């Protein structure tokens, strides 16, 4: 709600206390036709209280504003009261809210220090990071940034898939075919190869599966050689992941994989037992759900006593409640894990009904690459580092083609490639499936990462020439509609970021960036800045300075790197 709207509320409820319950920020609408004004108050709901038709109510309310010079016009159109803000006042108000000492102050207190745990990226150790991990990493980090900016205490957790029988397979295979040194030298890609080779051999010799189980058992028993292998897998994997995290600017507060929770598993199962939630079913220990839930039972222990992914997630959920006292715990994974999380969350709720609203599955759709099927077993996974490398190389070609004079070409190309991949992912609502298209993603025109980065470069270029005016300039010189539209859009910054946070939807910010960039283009086509008469130049530079701050902040929230020259 802006100050004009609060002014309206104050006036209306002052004159008609009976409307107090009905008038609020949520009631305001955008006028059907922008010509009508800047905001509209529908009067239909007041009609029964004041015992008059909506049009008559609107007419009566309109009289309240007869003498008010905050508004250029107040009109009654079919039961809607339409307000046109007095431009100078509005411009002053919006620009004032971006003044240095108050900048973002309000917005930063929104979260009130409440804790939000975010579980994202979480690749499976010994496997290359896959495409679903890319989406999880990018979306998760952005959700983290947004929460942190709004004054939540964000806790980022990388729940590595570092436990399970697959490690037994690798251990047996490596003991047979390779050495510790070879793995250390060749890294994660080699582990992927070995994994594929194991599966191919096991198809002919099924007894290998038994060998793998024996090795996993050794790991569970903390047997020294098994432990040594396992630690190497983690090291080699983290080296590869960290490389990507560095490039994408990804940070975690905790790297606690599934193995971290092994020590809590017995206690976890006992707690569920004590509440009478567990039972045996065909030799396995399960939690059954009400028929109305329409879900298969949650498997805690197989008949051989082995625990599962879900057991470890329940232990992790309990741990997080105690350790972080969170308001929310978010799990950023693809839709394929929907049932898993529905089960885990239901178990947590059955264990303690107050847990009901805490856990959320932030699910996203599939990202597919043309002509590539993804299955780690067969080995034809698209390694993430290759996607980023390819993006960089293609951008490098484009730069060469344009013959652009850019310093640090390689580094710049990497940043543009990364920005392109991130923006491509975050510009559509997360639940949608994305078909990756290299040309579209890397294009310098249209609604793309490179275009967003390019607009920022232009904004900064102007400010470099004019100097940045971060104290109030003569705002009365800002008169044209393009400036006014831009200012109206700038006012949207706070509500957009809050909406992105409430809906866990970075795409709201990505689309806002596109709107800003279009509005900036229209502004700049119609308003000369550099070379303009000094006072006018200053007021325009002042506006562009605010735009630069907002624009840059949005890029940061999405994780899109900034570039000096392009
Ligand atoms: N490692 C899993 C995968 O790559 C995702 C883990 C998600 N987080 C969780 N707490 N279960 O599919």
XYZ file of C-alpha atoms and ligand atoms in Angstrom:
578
model
C 0.000 0.000 0.000
C 1.391 3.424 -0.864
C 0.814 6.663 1.026
C -1.956 7.756 -1.310
C -3.894 4.634 -0.568
C -3.425 5.000 3.175
C -4.595 8.574 2.848
C -7.742 7.380 1.095
C -8.426 4.821 3.791
C -7.940 7.394 6.509
C -10.375 9.826 4.933
C -13.030 7.267 4.132
C -13.032 5.577 7.524
C -12.797 8.944 9.289
C -16.038 10.036 7.679
C -17.702 6.611 7.749
C -16.494 4.609 10.773
C -18.941 1.865 9.813
C -16.695 1.032 6.867
C -13.632 0.405 9.025
C -13.894 -3.365 8.747
C -14.307 -3.248 4.991
C -11.646 -0.829 3.807
C -8.107 -2.109 3.598
C -5.084 -2.366 1.366
C -6.446 -5.492 -0.287
C -9.491 -3.666 -1.584
C -7.629 -1.420 -4.005
C -7.572 -2.424 -7.638
C -5.798 -1.195 -10.709
C -8.281 0.831 -12.749
C -9.746 -1.097 -15.681
C -8.368 1.533 -17.996
C -5.116 3.286 -17.020
C -6.674 6.508 -18.329
C -9.054 6.428 -15.372
C -6.301 6.899 -12.853
C -3.635 5.216 -10.723
C -5.736 3.283 -8.259
C -9.394 2.419 -7.820
C -11.604 1.750 -4.822
C -14.567 -0.520 -5.629
C -17.592 0.564 -3.600
C -19.849 -2.476 -4.042
C -19.163 -3.927 -0.628
C -20.048 -0.646 1.108
C -23.439 -0.608 -0.444
C -25.226 -2.801 2.110
C -23.682 -0.979 5.081
C -24.577 2.491 3.835
C -27.851 1.304 2.323
C -27.212 2.978 -1.019
C -26.351 1.827 -4.499
C -22.612 1.462 -5.194
C -22.732 4.415 -7.570
C -24.409 6.580 -4.933
C -21.844 5.494 -2.346
C -19.013 6.308 -4.721
C -20.495 9.717 -5.367
C -20.757 10.422 -1.660
C -17.158 9.335 -1.046
C -15.970 11.378 -3.992
C -17.142 14.518 -2.212
C -14.665 13.817 0.581
C -11.812 14.467 -1.826
C -13.216 17.624 -3.361
C -10.561 19.825 -1.757
C -7.711 17.346 -1.540
C -4.738 18.412 -3.627
C -2.979 15.048 -3.371
C -5.095 13.971 -6.299
C -5.323 15.357 -9.745
C -8.772 13.904 -10.166
C -11.213 11.643 -8.356
C -13.933 10.153 -10.524
C -16.886 7.911 -9.952
C -17.199 5.361 -12.737
C -19.819 2.649 -12.303
C -19.338 2.210 -8.599
C -15.589 2.497 -8.734
C -13.887 5.500 -7.262
C -10.869 6.225 -9.450
C -7.970 8.278 -8.188
C -5.356 9.993 -10.264
C -2.403 10.942 -8.088
C -1.007 14.405 -8.395
C 2.142 13.596 -10.339
C 4.607 15.801 -8.490
C 3.454 14.378 -5.175
C 3.642 10.826 -6.410
C 7.091 11.273 -7.916
C 8.324 12.847 -4.712
C 6.855 10.044 -2.675
C 8.324 7.184 -4.699
C 11.715 8.797 -5.101
C 11.745 9.714 -1.419
C 11.210 6.093 -0.493
C 14.454 5.275 -2.281
C 16.482 7.934 -0.489
C 19.773 6.654 0.761
C 19.041 6.593 4.471
C 15.654 4.941 4.147
C 16.520 2.762 1.174
C 15.110 -0.731 1.625
C 14.695 -0.168 5.362
C 11.062 -1.199 5.460
C 11.506 -4.078 3.166
C 14.370 -5.410 5.226
C 12.245 -5.755 8.321
C 9.551 -7.775 6.570
C 10.859 -11.175 7.699
C 11.267 -10.042 11.290
C 14.164 -12.438 11.797
C 12.014 -15.537 11.364
C 14.038 -18.562 10.371
C 13.551 -20.293 7.045
C 15.562 -23.414 6.315
C 16.108 -24.036 2.601
C 17.193 -27.473 1.381
C 18.536 -27.105 -2.161
C 20.999 -28.326 -4.762
C 21.603 -31.639 -2.879
C 23.366 -33.661 -5.600
C 24.049 -37.360 -5.210
C 27.677 -37.996 -4.306
C 29.836 -39.812 -6.873
C 27.470 -38.697 -9.595
C 27.902 -35.668 -11.700
C 25.560 -32.873 -10.831
C 22.545 -33.307 -13.051
C 20.030 -31.006 -14.585
C 17.487 -31.329 -11.790
C 20.265 -30.321 -9.417
C 20.928 -27.284 -11.600
C 17.341 -26.135 -11.280
C 17.284 -26.858 -7.564
C 20.552 -24.966 -7.058
C 19.498 -21.891 -9.011
C 15.937 -21.685 -7.663
C 17.032 -22.531 -4.126
C 19.774 -19.911 -4.017
C 17.424 -17.263 -5.347
C 14.790 -18.114 -2.739
C 17.564 -17.909 -0.168
C 18.659 -14.457 -1.400
C 15.095 -13.150 -1.416
C 14.441 -14.294 2.144
C 17.707 -12.935 3.402
C 17.059 -9.566 1.771
C 13.596 -9.371 3.336
C 15.021 -9.863 6.801
C 14.412 -13.535 7.377
C 17.139 -15.643 8.849
C 17.821 -17.923 5.913
C 19.608 -21.204 6.566
C 20.873 -22.914 3.428
C 21.385 -26.655 3.652
C 22.974 -28.947 1.111
C 21.394 -32.337 1.838
C 23.919 -34.365 -0.148
C 22.891 -37.825 -1.260
C 25.891 -39.409 0.421
C 24.422 -42.670 1.702
C 22.989 -45.767 0.097
C 23.785 -49.068 -1.528
C 25.171 -47.444 -4.682
C 28.386 -46.748 -2.783
C 28.811 -50.486 -2.199
C 28.733 -50.989 -5.957
C 31.428 -48.421 -6.538
C 33.634 -49.802 -3.770
C 33.539 -53.320 -5.073
C 34.145 -52.158 -8.628
C 37.047 -49.892 -7.716
C 38.703 -52.564 -5.584
C 38.556 -54.833 -8.625
C 39.344 -52.467 -11.442
C 41.063 -49.403 -10.147
C 42.930 -47.736 -7.327
C 42.592 -44.979 -4.830
C 45.117 -42.871 -6.765
C 43.341 -43.277 -10.053
C 40.080 -42.019 -8.571
C 41.848 -39.111 -6.958
C 43.461 -38.158 -10.258
C 40.559 -38.677 -12.590
C 37.788 -37.308 -10.436
C 34.037 -37.566 -10.600
C 33.699 -38.388 -14.302
C 35.712 -41.509 -13.713
C 33.386 -42.521 -10.882
C 30.478 -42.087 -13.283
C 32.189 -44.351 -15.792
C 32.847 -47.026 -13.196
C 29.249 -46.877 -12.087
C 28.027 -47.463 -15.617
C 30.518 -50.282 -16.123
C 29.340 -51.948 -12.914
C 25.754 -51.906 -14.139
C 26.674 -53.331 -17.482
C 28.599 -56.187 -15.857
C 25.929 -56.813 -13.260
C 23.427 -57.420 -16.019
C 25.474 -60.456 -17.025
C 26.650 -61.402 -13.519
C 23.812 -60.712 -11.059
C 25.987 -61.982 -8.184
C 27.803 -58.650 -8.289
C 24.821 -57.064 -6.579
C 25.530 -59.273 -3.567
C 29.177 -58.142 -3.528
C 27.973 -54.552 -3.566
C 25.678 -55.191 -0.614
C 28.578 -56.683 1.327
C 30.633 -53.563 0.712
C 27.841 -51.295 1.762
C 27.459 -53.341 4.921
C 31.163 -52.727 5.594
C 30.543 -49.028 5.264
C 27.635 -49.209 7.690
C 29.918 -51.027 10.128
C 32.566 -48.320 9.826
C 35.012 -50.696 8.306
C 38.273 -48.847 7.552
C 38.801 -49.552 3.809
C 35.146 -48.880 3.057
C 35.235 -45.633 5.005
C 38.370 -44.577 3.167
C 36.707 -45.084 -0.202
C 33.567 -43.295 0.880
C 35.498 -40.264 2.111
C 37.310 -40.153 -1.211
C 33.997 -40.181 -3.086
C 32.864 -37.202 -1.082
C 36.082 -35.317 -1.611
C 36.173 -35.920 -5.345
C 32.504 -35.013 -5.656
C 32.738 -31.852 -3.569
C 35.697 -30.698 -5.675
C 33.499 -30.916 -8.751
C 30.444 -29.377 -7.103
C 32.418 -26.536 -5.564
C 33.678 -25.612 -8.962
C 30.099 -25.126 -10.113
C 29.036 -23.421 -6.884
C 31.874 -20.938 -7.323
C 30.838 -20.140 -10.864
C 27.182 -19.733 -9.947
C 27.912 -17.952 -6.663
C 26.132 -20.546 -4.535
C 26.576 -20.630 -0.766
C 25.431 -22.966 1.973
C 25.384 -22.541 5.703
C 25.489 -26.298 6.260
C 26.617 -29.202 4.171
C 24.972 -32.049 5.991
C 24.254 -34.984 3.747
C 22.034 -37.949 4.417
C 24.865 -39.740 6.264
C 24.809 -37.015 8.913
C 21.468 -38.317 10.158
C 22.445 -41.996 10.481
C 23.244 -41.488 14.160
C 19.716 -40.228 14.811
C 17.834 -42.970 12.984
C 17.186 -45.300 15.925
C 15.986 -42.432 18.036
C 13.781 -41.185 15.202
C 12.091 -44.559 14.777
C 11.666 -44.839 18.553
C 9.933 -41.500 18.756
C 7.478 -42.468 16.057
C 7.001 -45.781 17.868
C 6.211 -44.034 21.138
C 3.422 -42.103 19.487
C 2.043 -45.393 18.205
C 2.588 -44.431 14.591
C 4.567 -47.423 13.342
C 3.528 -50.958 12.446
C 4.909 -53.988 10.653
C 3.661 -54.773 7.214
C 5.079 -57.743 5.308
C 8.152 -57.674 7.523
C 8.832 -53.995 6.935
C 8.341 -51.181 9.441
C 5.973 -48.567 8.071
C 3.762 -45.611 8.956
C 0.296 -46.053 7.488
C -1.938 -43.145 6.525
C -5.640 -42.542 6.717
C -7.527 -43.717 3.649
C -8.494 -40.130 2.971
C -4.826 -39.279 2.384
C -4.726 -41.619 -0.559
C -1.047 -42.415 -0.100
C 0.861 -45.675 0.212
C 2.490 -46.258 3.624
C 5.787 -44.557 4.359
C 8.516 -47.187 4.535
C 10.893 -46.704 7.478
C 12.808 -49.987 7.529
C 12.965 -52.774 5.006
C 12.589 -56.369 6.186
C 16.405 -56.693 6.308
C 16.515 -53.736 8.705
C 17.927 -51.265 6.157
C 16.640 -47.712 6.501
C 15.551 -45.590 3.576
C 15.645 -42.145 2.029
C 12.388 -41.282 3.816
C 13.696 -42.400 7.217
C 16.685 -40.143 6.816
C 14.463 -37.269 5.745
C 12.240 -37.703 8.809
C 15.328 -37.711 11.013
C 16.576 -34.603 9.204
C 13.214 -32.870 9.644
C 13.235 -33.567 13.395
C 16.809 -32.408 13.656
C 16.067 -29.164 11.822
C 13.119 -28.389 14.094
C 15.290 -28.701 17.170
C 18.451 -27.150 15.785
C 17.024 -24.132 13.895
C 13.541 -23.605 15.388
C 12.345 -22.676 11.922
C 9.175 -21.008 10.822
C 9.400 -22.871 7.545
C 11.497 -25.607 6.028
C 11.569 -25.563 2.235
C 12.607 -28.479 0.050
C 13.479 -27.417 -3.470
C 13.266 -30.486 -5.723
C 11.585 -31.553 -8.927
C 7.961 -32.724 -9.020
C 9.082 -36.332 -9.223
C 9.563 -36.288 -5.428
C 6.054 -35.099 -4.686
C 4.850 -38.315 -3.062
C 8.014 -38.683 -1.014
C 7.618 -35.268 0.574
C 3.876 -35.614 1.015
C 4.589 -38.771 3.035
C 7.434 -37.291 5.069
C 5.439 -34.137 5.883
C 2.379 -36.172 6.857
C 4.461 -38.313 9.215
C 5.842 -35.121 10.778
C 2.322 -33.799 11.224
C 1.072 -37.060 12.740
C 4.028 -36.923 15.101
C 3.172 -33.373 16.132
C 0.169 -31.524 14.662
C 1.869 -28.157 15.192
C 4.279 -29.147 12.406
C 1.508 -28.907 9.857
C 2.463 -25.623 8.222
C 6.192 -25.708 8.623
C 7.300 -28.012 5.829
C 6.854 -27.087 2.178
C 7.805 -28.835 -0.996
C 8.928 -26.177 -3.468
C 8.586 -28.233 -6.595
C 9.677 -27.456 -10.099
C 9.168 -28.921 -13.562
C 11.552 -30.754 -15.810
C 14.287 -29.092 -17.808
C 15.085 -31.082 -20.904
C 17.832 -30.805 -23.430
C 17.006 -31.597 -27.021
C 18.049 -35.117 -28.065
C 19.478 -36.105 -24.714
C 17.926 -38.535 -22.331
C 19.093 -38.422 -18.807
C 19.910 -41.508 -16.827
C 23.007 -41.792 -14.696
C 22.999 -45.541 -14.969
C 23.514 -45.455 -18.670
C 25.881 -42.549 -18.286
C 24.286 -40.221 -20.814
C 23.692 -37.473 -18.324
C 24.354 -33.873 -19.376
C 27.056 -32.720 -16.981
C 26.304 -29.314 -15.644
C 29.832 -28.058 -16.028
C 29.546 -28.889 -19.724
C 26.365 -26.860 -20.041
C 28.110 -23.874 -18.492
C 31.231 -24.365 -20.608
C 29.202 -24.629 -23.744
C 27.231 -21.507 -22.879
C 30.503 -19.661 -22.329
C 31.997 -20.857 -25.616
C 28.926 -19.963 -27.610
C 28.860 -16.499 -26.077
C 32.530 -16.148 -26.936
C 31.649 -16.842 -30.575
C 28.939 -14.209 -30.487
C 31.313 -11.673 -28.980
C 33.954 -12.410 -31.627
C 31.339 -12.137 -34.342
C 30.205 -8.758 -33.126
C 33.826 -7.821 -32.928
C 33.073 -6.211 -29.625
C 35.929 -4.598 -27.799
C 35.527 -6.207 -24.415
C 38.236 -6.642 -21.812
C 38.635 -10.101 -20.205
C 36.646 -11.750 -22.967
C 36.737 -15.220 -21.496
C 35.626 -14.129 -18.052
C 32.908 -11.909 -19.475
C 31.664 -14.703 -21.732
C 31.484 -17.000 -18.714
C 29.401 -14.450 -16.809
C 27.079 -13.915 -19.752
C 26.704 -17.661 -20.253
C 25.901 -18.142 -16.582
C 23.468 -15.231 -16.566
C 21.774 -16.723 -19.617
C 21.393 -20.170 -18.064
C 20.120 -18.723 -14.777
C 17.678 -16.331 -16.381
C 16.362 -19.016 -18.707
C 15.583 -21.081 -15.648
C 14.100 -18.359 -13.461
C 12.035 -16.442 -15.975
C 9.234 -18.992 -16.170
C 7.195 -20.051 -13.187
C 9.048 -22.901 -11.604
C 6.404 -25.572 -12.014
C 6.560 -25.355 -15.806
C 8.641 -27.746 -17.857
C 11.409 -26.092 -19.827
C 12.754 -27.220 -23.144
C 16.277 -25.864 -23.305
C 16.966 -23.916 -26.460
C 20.532 -22.702 -26.899
C 19.796 -19.927 -29.386
C 16.919 -18.512 -27.428
C 18.749 -18.711 -24.108
C 21.902 -17.023 -25.357
C 20.299 -14.400 -27.560
C 21.293 -10.816 -26.779
C 17.816 -9.646 -27.709
C 14.440 -10.431 -26.211
C 13.625 -11.607 -22.731
C 16.958 -13.198 -21.976
C 19.765 -13.070 -19.441
C 22.211 -11.363 -21.809
C 19.625 -8.694 -22.548
C 19.050 -8.094 -18.836
C 22.792 -7.793 -18.298
C 23.111 -5.483 -21.281
C 20.456 -3.092 -19.977
C 22.313 -2.887 -16.700
C 25.527 -2.033 -18.539
C 23.702 0.800 -20.320
C 22.249 2.130 -17.080
C 25.670 2.144 -15.487
C 27.235 3.761 -18.549
C 24.885 6.701 -18.300
C 25.652 7.160 -14.634
C 29.343 6.953 -15.310
C 29.018 9.920 -17.615
C 26.681 12.009 -15.493
C 27.897 11.078 -12.047
C 25.348 9.384 -9.843
C 22.912 11.682 -8.181
C 21.843 10.027 -5.018
C 20.291 13.015 -3.296
C 17.053 14.609 -4.353
C 17.351 16.543 -7.575
C 14.748 18.996 -8.809
C 11.893 16.560 -9.308
C 9.562 19.157 -10.717
C 11.534 18.803 -13.940
C 10.315 15.247 -14.364
C 7.109 15.602 -16.304
C 6.842 13.251 -19.252
C 4.764 10.083 -19.272
C 7.773 7.780 -19.851
C 9.397 8.951 -16.659
C 6.111 8.630 -14.848
C 5.634 5.058 -16.061
C 9.129 4.183 -14.967
C 8.482 5.637 -11.520
C 5.259 3.687 -11.226
C 7.165 0.543 -12.030
C 9.833 1.377 -9.470
C 7.134 1.593 -6.827
C 6.376 -2.040 -7.628
C 9.768 -3.172 -6.392
C 8.728 -3.865 -2.821
C 5.433 -5.641 -3.596
C 7.119 -7.723 -6.306
C 9.897 -8.946 -4.023
C 7.386 -9.765 -1.315
C 5.226 -11.630 -3.792
C 8.250 -13.611 -5.013
C 8.929 -14.511 -1.392
C 5.362 -15.475 -0.486
C 4.977 -17.610 -3.589
C 8.557 -18.935 -3.595
C 8.620 -17.738 -7.156
C 11.775 -15.965 -8.389
C 10.105 -15.654 -11.803
C 8.123 -12.714 -10.396
C 11.398 -10.809 -10.067
C 12.713 -12.027 -13.426
C 9.614 -10.726 -15.166
C 9.791 -7.495 -13.241
C 13.345 -7.039 -14.552
C 12.064 -7.412 -18.096
C 9.396 -4.787 -17.469
C 11.981 -2.454 -15.953
C 14.252 -2.920 -18.885
C 11.467 -2.166 -21.378
C 10.368 0.869 -19.430
C 13.954 2.094 -19.251
C 14.269 1.752 -23.023
C 11.148 3.804 -23.613
C 12.338 6.381 -21.122
C 15.748 6.629 -22.721
C 14.449 6.864 -26.241
C 12.410 9.880 -25.249
C 14.627 11.559 -22.702
C 18.121 12.712 -23.418
C 20.297 12.555 -20.346
C 23.931 13.210 -21.191
C 24.251 16.541 -22.921
C 20.959 17.837 -21.593
C 20.699 21.143 -19.758
C 22.295 20.630 -16.346
C 19.280 20.701 -14.033
C 17.247 18.430 -16.274
C 20.198 16.096 -16.739
C 20.551 15.882 -12.974
C 16.923 15.040 -12.348
C 17.019 12.327 -15.007
C 20.296 10.943 -13.741
C 18.748 10.901 -10.301
C 15.941 8.733 -11.607
C 18.342 6.435 -13.422
C 20.362 6.103 -10.269
C 17.303 4.754 -8.458
C 16.621 2.468 -11.375
C 20.208 1.196 -11.264
C 19.914 0.392 -7.569
C 16.628 -1.458 -7.977
C 17.722 -3.201 -11.133
C 21.027 -4.318 -9.655
C 19.286 -5.571 -6.537
C 16.910 -7.688 -8.616
C 19.843 -9.171 -10.509
C 21.524 -10.023 -7.202
C 18.375 -11.675 -5.914
C 18.296 -13.927 -8.961
C 22.047 -14.513 -8.976
C 22.700 -12.977 -12.378
C 26.273 -11.711 -12.595
C 26.897 -8.082 -13.480
C 29.207 -7.072 -16.269
C 31.131 -3.843 -16.796
C 31.168 -3.760 -20.541
C 29.352 -5.669 -23.231
N 19.679 -36.040 -3.429
C 18.335 -35.999 -3.929
C 18.345 -36.041 -5.464
O 19.316 -35.670 -6.094
C 17.568 -34.774 -3.483
C 17.526 -34.510 -2.001
C 16.420 -33.562 -1.638
N 16.386 -33.197 -0.233
C 15.903 -33.942 0.719
N 15.919 -33.487 1.955
N 15.399 -35.120 0.475
O 17.347 -36.407 -6.042
